[in-house]
Coordinates of C-alpha atoms in Angstrom, one line a residue:
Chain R
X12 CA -9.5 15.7 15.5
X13 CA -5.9 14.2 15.2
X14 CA -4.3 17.2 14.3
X15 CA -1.5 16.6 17.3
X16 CA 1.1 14.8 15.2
X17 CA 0.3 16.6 12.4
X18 CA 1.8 19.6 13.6
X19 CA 4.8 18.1 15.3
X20 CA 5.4 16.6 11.9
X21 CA 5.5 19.2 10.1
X22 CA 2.3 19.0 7.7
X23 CA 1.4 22.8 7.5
X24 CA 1.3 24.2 4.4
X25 CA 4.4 25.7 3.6
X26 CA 4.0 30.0 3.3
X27 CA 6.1 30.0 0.1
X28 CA 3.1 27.6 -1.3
X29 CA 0.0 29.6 -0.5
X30 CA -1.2 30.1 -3.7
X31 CA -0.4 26.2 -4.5
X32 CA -0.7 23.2 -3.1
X33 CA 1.7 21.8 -2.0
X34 CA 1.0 17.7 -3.3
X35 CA 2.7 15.2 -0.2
X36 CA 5.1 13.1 -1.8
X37 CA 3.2 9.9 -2.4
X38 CA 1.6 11.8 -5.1
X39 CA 4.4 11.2 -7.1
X40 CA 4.7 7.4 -6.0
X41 CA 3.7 6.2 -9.5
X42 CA 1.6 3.0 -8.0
X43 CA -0.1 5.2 -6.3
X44 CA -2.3 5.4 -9.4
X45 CA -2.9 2.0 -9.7
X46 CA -6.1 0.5 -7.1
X47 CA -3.7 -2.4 -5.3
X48 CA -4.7 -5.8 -5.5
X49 CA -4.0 -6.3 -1.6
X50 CA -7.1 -5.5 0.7
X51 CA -4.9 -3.5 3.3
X52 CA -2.7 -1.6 1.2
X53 CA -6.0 -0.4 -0.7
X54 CA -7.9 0.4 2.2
X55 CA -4.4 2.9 3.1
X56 CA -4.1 3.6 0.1
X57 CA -7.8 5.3 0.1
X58 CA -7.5 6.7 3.1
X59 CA -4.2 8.8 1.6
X60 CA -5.9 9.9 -1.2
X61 CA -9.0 10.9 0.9
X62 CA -6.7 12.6 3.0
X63 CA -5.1 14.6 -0.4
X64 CA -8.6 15.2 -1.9
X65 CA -10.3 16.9 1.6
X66 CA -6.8 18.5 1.7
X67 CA -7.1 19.8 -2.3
X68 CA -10.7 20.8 -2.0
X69 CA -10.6 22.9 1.5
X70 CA -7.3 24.6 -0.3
X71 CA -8.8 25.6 -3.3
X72 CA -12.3 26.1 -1.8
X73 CA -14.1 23.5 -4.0
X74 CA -17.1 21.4 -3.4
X75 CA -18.3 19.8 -6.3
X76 CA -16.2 16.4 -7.5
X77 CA -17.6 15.9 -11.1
X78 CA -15.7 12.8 -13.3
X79 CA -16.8 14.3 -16.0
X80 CA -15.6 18.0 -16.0
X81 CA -11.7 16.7 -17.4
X82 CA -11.2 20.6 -16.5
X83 CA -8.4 22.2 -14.3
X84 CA -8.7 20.8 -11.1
X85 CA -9.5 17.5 -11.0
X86 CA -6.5 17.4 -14.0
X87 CA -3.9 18.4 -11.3
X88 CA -5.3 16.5 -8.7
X89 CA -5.5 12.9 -10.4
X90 CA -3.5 13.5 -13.1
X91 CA 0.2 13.7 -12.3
X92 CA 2.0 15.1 -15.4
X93 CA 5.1 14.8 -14.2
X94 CA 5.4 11.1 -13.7
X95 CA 2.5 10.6 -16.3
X96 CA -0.1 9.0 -14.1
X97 CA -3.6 9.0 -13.6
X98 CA -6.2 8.0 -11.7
X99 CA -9.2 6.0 -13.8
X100 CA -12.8 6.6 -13.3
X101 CA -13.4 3.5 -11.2
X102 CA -10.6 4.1 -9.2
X103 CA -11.6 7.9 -8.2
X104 CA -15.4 6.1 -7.4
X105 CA -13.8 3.4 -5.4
X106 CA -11.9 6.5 -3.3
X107 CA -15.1 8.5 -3.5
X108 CA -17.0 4.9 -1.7
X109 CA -14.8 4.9 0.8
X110 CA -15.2 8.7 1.9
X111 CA -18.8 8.3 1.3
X112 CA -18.8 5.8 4.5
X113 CA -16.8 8.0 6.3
X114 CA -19.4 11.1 5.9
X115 CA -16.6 12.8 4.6
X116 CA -18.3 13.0 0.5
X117 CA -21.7 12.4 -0.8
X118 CA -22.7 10.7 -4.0
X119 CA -25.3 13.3 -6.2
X120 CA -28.0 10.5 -6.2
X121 CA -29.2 11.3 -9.5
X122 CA -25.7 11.6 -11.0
X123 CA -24.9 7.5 -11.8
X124 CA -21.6 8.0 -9.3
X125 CA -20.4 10.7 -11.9
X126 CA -20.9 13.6 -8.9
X127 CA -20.3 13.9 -5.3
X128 CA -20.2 16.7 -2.6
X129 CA -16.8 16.5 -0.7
X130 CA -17.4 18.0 2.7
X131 CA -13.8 19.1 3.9
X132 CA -16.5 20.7 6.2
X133 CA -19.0 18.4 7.4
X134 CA -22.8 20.3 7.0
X135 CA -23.2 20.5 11.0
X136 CA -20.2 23.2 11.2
X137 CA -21.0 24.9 8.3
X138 CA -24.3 25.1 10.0
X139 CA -22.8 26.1 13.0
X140 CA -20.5 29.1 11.6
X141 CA -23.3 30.5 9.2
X142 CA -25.3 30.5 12.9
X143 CA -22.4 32.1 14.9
X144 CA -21.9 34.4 12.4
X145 CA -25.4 35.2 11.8
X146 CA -25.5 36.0 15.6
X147 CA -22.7 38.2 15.8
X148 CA -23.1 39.9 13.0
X149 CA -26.7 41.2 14.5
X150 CA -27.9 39.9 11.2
X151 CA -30.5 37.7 13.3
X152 CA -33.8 40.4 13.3
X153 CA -34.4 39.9 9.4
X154 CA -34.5 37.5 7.1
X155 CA -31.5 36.8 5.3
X156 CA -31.5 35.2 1.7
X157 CA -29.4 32.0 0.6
X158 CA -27.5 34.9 -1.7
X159 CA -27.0 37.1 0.9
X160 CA -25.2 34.2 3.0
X161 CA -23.4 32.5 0.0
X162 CA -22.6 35.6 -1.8
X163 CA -23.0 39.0 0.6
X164 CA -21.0 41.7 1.4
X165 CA -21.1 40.8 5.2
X166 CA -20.2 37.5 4.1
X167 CA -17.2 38.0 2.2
X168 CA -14.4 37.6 4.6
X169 CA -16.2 33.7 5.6
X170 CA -15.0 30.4 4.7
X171 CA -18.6 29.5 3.8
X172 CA -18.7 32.6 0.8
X173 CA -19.4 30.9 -2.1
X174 CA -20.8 27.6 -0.5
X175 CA -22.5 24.9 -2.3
X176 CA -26.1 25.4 -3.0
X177 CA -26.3 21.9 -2.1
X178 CA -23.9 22.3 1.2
X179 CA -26.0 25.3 2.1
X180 CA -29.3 23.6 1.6
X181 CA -28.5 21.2 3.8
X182 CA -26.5 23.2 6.5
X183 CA -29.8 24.9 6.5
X184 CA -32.1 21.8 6.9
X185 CA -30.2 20.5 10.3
X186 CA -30.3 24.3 11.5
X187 CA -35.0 23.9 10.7
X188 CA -34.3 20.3 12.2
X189 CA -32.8 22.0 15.4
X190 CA -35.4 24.5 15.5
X191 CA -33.1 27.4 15.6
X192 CA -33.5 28.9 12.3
X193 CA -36.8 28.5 9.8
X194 CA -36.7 28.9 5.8
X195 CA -38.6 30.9 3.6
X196 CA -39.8 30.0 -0.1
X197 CA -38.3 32.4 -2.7
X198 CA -38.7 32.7 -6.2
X199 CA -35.7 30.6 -7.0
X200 CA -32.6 29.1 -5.0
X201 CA -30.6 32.1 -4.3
X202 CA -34.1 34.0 -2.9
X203 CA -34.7 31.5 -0.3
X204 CA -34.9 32.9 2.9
X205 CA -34.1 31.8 6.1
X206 CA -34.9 33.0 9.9
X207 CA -32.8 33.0 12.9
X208 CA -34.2 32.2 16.7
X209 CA -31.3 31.9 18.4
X210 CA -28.0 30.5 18.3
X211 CA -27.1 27.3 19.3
X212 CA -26.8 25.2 16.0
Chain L
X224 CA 41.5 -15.0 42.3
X225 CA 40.4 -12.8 45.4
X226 CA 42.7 -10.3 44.3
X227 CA 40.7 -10.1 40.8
X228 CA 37.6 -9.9 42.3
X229 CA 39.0 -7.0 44.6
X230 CA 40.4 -5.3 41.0
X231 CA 37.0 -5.6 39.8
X232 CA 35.2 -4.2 42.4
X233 CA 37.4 -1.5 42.3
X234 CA 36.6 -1.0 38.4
X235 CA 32.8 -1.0 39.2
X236 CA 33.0 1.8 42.0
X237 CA 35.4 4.0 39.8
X238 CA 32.9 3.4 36.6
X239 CA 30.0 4.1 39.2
X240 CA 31.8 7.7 39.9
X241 CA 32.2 7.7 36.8
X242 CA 28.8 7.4 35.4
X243 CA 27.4 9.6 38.4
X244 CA 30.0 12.5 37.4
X245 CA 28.6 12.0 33.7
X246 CA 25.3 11.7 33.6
X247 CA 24.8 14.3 31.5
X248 CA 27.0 13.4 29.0
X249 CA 25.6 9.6 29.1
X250 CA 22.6 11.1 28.4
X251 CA 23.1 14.0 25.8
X252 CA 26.2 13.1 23.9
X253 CA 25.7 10.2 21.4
X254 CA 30.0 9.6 21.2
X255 CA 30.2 9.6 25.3
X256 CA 27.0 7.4 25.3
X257 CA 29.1 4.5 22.8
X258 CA 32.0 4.4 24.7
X259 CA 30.2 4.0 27.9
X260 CA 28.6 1.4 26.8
X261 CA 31.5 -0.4 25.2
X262 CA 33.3 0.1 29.1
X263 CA 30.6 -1.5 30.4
X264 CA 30.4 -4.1 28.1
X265 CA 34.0 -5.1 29.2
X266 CA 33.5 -5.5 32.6
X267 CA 30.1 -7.2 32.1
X268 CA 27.4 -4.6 33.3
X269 CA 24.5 -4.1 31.2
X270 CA 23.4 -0.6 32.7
X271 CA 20.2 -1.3 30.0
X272 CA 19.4 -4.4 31.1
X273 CA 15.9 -2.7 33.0
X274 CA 15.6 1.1 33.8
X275 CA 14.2 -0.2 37.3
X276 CA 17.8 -2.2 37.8
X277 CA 20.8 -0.2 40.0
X278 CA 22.5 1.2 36.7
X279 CA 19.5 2.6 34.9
X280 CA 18.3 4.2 38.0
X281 CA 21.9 5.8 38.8
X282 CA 22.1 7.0 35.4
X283 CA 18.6 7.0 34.4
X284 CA 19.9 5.6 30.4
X285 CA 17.3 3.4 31.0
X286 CA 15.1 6.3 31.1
X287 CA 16.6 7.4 27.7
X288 CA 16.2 4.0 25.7
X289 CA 13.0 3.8 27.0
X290 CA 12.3 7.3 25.4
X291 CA 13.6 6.1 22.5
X292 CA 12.0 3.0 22.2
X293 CA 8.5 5.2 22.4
X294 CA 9.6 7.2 19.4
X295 CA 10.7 4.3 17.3
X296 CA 7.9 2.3 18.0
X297 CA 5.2 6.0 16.8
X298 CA 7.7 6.6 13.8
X299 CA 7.0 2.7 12.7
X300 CA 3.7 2.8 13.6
X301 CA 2.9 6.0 11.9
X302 CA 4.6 5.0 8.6
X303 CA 3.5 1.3 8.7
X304 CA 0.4 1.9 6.6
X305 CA 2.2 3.0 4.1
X306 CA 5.5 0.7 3.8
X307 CA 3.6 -2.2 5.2
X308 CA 6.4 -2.7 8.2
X309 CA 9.7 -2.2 7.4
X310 CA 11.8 0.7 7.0
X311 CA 15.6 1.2 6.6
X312 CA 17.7 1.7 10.4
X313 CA 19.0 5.0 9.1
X314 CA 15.0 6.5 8.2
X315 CA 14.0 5.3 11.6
X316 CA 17.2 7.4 12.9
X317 CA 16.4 9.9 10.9
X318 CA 12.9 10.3 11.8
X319 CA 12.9 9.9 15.4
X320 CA 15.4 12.8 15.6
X321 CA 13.1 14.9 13.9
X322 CA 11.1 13.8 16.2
X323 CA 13.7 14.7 19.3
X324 CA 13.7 18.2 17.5
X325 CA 17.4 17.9 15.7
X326 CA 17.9 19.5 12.9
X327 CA 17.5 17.8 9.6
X328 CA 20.2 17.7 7.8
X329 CA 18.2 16.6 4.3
X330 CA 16.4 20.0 4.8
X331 CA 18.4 22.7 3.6
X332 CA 19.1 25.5 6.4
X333 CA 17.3 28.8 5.6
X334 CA 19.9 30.9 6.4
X335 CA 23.4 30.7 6.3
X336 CA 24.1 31.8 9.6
X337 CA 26.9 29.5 11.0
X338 CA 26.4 30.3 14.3
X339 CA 22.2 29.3 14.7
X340 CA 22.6 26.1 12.8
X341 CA 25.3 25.2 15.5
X342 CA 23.1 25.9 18.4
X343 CA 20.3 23.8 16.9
X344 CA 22.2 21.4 16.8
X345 CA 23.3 21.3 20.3
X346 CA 20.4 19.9 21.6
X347 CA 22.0 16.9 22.8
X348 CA 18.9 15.0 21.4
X349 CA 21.0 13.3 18.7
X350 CA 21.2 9.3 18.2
X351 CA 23.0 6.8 16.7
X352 CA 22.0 4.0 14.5
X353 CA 23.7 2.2 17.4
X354 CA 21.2 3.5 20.0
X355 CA 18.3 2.8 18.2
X356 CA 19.1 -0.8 17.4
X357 CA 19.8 -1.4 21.5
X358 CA 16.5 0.6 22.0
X359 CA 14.7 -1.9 19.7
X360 CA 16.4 -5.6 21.0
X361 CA 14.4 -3.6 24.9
X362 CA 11.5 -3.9 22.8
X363 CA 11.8 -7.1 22.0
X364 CA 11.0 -8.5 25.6
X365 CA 7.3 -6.7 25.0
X366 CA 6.5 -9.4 22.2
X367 CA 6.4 -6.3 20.0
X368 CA 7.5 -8.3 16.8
X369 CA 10.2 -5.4 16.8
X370 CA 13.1 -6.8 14.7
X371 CA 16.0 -5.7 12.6
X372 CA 16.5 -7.2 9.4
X373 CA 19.4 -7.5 6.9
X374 CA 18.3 -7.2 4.3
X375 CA 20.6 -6.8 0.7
X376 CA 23.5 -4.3 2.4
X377 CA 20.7 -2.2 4.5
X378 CA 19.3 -2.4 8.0
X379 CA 16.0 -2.9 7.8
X380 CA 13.8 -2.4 10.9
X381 CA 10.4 -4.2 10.7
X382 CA 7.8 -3.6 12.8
X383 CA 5.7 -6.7 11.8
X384 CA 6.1 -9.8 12.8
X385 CA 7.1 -11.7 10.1
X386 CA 9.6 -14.2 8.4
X387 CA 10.5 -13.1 5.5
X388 CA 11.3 -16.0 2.8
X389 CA 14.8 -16.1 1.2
X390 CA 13.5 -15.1 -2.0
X391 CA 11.6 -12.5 -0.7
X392 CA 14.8 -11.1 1.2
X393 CA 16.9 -11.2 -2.2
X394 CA 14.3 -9.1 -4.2
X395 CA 14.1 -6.4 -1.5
X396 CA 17.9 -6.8 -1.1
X397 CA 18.0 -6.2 -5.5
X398 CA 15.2 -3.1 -5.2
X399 CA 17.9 -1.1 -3.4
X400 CA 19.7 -1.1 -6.3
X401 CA 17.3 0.0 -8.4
X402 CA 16.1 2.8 -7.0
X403 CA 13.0 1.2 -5.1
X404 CA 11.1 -0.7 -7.6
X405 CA 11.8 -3.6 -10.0
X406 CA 9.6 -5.5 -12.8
X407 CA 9.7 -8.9 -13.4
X408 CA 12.2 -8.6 -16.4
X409 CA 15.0 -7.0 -14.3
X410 CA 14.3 -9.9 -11.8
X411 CA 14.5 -12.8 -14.3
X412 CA 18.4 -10.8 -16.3
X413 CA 20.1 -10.8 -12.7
X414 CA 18.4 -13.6 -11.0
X415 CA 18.1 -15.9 -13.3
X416 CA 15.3 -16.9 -12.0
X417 CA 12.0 -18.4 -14.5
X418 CA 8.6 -16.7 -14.4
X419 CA 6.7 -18.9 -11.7
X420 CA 9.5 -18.2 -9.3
X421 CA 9.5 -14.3 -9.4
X422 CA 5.6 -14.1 -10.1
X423 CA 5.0 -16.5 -6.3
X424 CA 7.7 -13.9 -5.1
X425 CA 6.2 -10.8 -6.2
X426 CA 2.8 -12.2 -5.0
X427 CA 3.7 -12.7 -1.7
X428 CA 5.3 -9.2 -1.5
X429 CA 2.4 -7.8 -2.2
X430 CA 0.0 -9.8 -0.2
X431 CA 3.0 -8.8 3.0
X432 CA 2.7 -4.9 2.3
X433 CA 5.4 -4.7 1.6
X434 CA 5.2 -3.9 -2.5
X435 CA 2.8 -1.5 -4.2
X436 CA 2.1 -2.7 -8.2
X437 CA 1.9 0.3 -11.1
X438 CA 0.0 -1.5 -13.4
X439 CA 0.5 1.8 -16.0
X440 CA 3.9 0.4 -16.5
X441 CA 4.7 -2.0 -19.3
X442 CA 5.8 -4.4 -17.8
X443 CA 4.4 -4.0 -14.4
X444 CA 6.4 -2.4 -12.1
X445 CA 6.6 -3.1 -8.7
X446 CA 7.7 -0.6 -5.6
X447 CA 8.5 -1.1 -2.0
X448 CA 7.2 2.3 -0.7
X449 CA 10.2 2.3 2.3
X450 CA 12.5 2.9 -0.4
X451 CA 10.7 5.5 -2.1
X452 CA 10.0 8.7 0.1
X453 CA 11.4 10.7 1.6
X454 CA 10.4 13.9 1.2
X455 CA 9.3 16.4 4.0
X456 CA 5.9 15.1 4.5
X457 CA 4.0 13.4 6.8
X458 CA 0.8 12.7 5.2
X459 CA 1.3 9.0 5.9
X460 CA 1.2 9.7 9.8
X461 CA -2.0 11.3 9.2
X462 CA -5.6 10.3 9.9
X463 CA -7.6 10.8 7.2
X464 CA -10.9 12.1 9.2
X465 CA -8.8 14.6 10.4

């Protein structure tokens, strides 16, 4: 949406760095690690490290923020070895809170604030890709299964391969909402079908 | 008396021709543009005084510090959430040429060839620190709260409005000395100051923006983020719902 002075400022990802990320420079700012006291610098202060995690999680195509998997890449993400900083619990919810009212994560509402979806997509264009590409893919006369979308041949190449079971679940409800697409019950998650109308999501 | 005012005119029409014969250069060459300027300050003419008066529409350097004022007011705007305001004359500089599309000279070149990095940086889009601070006292007339600052041995540009306390001044003035962040300890060996003094200080920093705390440092360990970057990245310019 405000991508304009983004590029004339130089924020693409530098080639040399495509495997990586590449962290912006406040990452090493060693208060950045600390929630600040003062209402305004902690509301930008969220809003940077929103900005880093959507960032982090489209790169490395992950969904799923848990507090309690200490494992690989939430270590590298809030955990900055080289100035030995990290991020506490609270302070990852309090960011999480504020993306939460932005749409741009979602708490797991059984998970005690330990789990949340970040959507780096939000679920009405992942709806509307798995739709387009549905369509032009002539995949639209059968019906396809969740596994067949999330993990496919045809569906290799797409930015949605691999997708959340809980992103794709709900991609799929707004597409049955719209009345362009209607779901099937399979024997488990990955067997659900779905059914395309028309496109249009 | 007549016969100065004759002399003067006389100056005035020649440094008319003048400016008319060098537009260009008035407009691309930073050097050219100082000298100008100090002519005209001799004589009395302010060719900035409005971009609608005769000078800035014969030379159109009203035009130019207009320009400029645009791109000093996004690069302060853009950065403000992060350094709460006030950034140092030569960042500003810095990041409005950027801005202007001159090469930066903190990046290294990619290659070595003499001859490209010399034709980048001809684009006659190059300022001075001295253009920029005339840009910003145009702003001022906008109620902008556009000021520059001296603060410690730097320039400071703040973008806030805003006095800033004496004691205030002197810590920011003693962070550039210590590579952007101080503790209270530091404050209290070359101040001299006691504990109430530097903690009201410190508190007021903070409350202004203008400090971050690291409260994983022992003792706590406070940062003015202006001093801290800069590295090329511009996450701070943007949006987070992007």
């Amino acid at each position: 949406m405000s991508n304009t002075s983004n590029a004339a400022l130089g924020l693409g990802q530098s080639p040399a760095l495509a495997s990586g990320f590449q962290f912006p420079s406040i990452h090493n700012f060693p208060p950045f690690y600390t929630l600040q006291p003062t209402a305004s610098t902690w509301k930008n202060q969220a809003d940077l490290w929103s900005t880093i995690v959507i960032r982090y999680y489209r790169h490395h195509r992950l969904y799923l923020l848990d507090l309690d998997d200490s494992t690989i890449t939430n270590e590298q993400l809030f955990n900055n070895l080289r100035i030995n900083r990290k991020l506490k619990p609270e302070t990852i919810q309090a960011i999480v809170d504020e993306m939460v009212k932005k749409g741009d994560a979602e708490w797991d509402a059984t998970s005690k604030k330990r789990r949340a979806i970040i959507y780096w997509r939000k679920p009405e264009d992942w709806a509307a890709m798995i739709s387009s590409w549905v369509f032009e893919s002539g995949l639209n006369n059968s019906i396809l299964t969740y596994y067949e979308i999330a993990h496919g041949d045809n569906s290799e190449d797409q930015e949605f391969y691999n997708i959340h079971p809980t992103v794709l679940q709900k991609s799929m409800d707004i597409l049955v909402k719209r009345g362009v697409a209607a779901t099937f019950q399979g024997a488990n998650f990955e067997e659900m079908g779905v059914k395309f109308f028309r496109a249009g999501a | 008396m007549e016969q100065l005012q004759n002399q003067l005119d006389t100056f005035r029409a020649n440094l008319e021709t003048f400016a008319r014969q060098h537009r260009k250069d008035i407009q691309k060459d930073p050097i050219f543009r100082m000298h100008f300027q100090k002519m005209c300050g001799n004589i009395g003419v302010d060719p900035l005084a409005s971009s609608k008066g005769y000078w800035g529409e014969l030379l159109g350097v009203g035009d130019f510090y207009y320009e400029l004022g645009i791109q000093i007011i996004d690069v302060c705007l853009s950065t403000r959430a992060l350094n709460g305001g006030l950034m140092e004359l030569s960042e500003v500089k810095r990041r409005v040429e950027r801005m202007r599309g001159v090469r930066d000279n903190k990046a290294p070149a990619k290659s070595g060839n003499s001859k490209w990095a010399g034709m980048i940086k001809d684009t006659g889009m190059e300022v001075t620190e001295d253009d920029v601070l005339r840009s910003i006292k145009t702003l001022a007339p906008l109620g902008s709260g556009f000021q520059v600052l001296d603060i410690g041995n730097k320039k400071m540009v703040s973008s806030v409005p805003r006095e800033l306390n004496k004691d205030q001044s002197v810590i920011l003035g003693l962070v550039q000395q210590t590579n952007g962040h101080v503790n209270a300890t530091v404050i209290g060996d070359k101040l001299g100051w006691e504990g109430g003094r530097i903690k009201t200080a410190l508190d007021t920093l903070l409350d202004d923006s203008l400090m971050w705390i690291d409260m994983q440092a022992e003792p706590h360990e406070y940062w003015v983020p202006g001093f801290f970057e800069p590295e090329e990245d511009d996450i701070y310019a943007a949006s987070a719902t992007e």
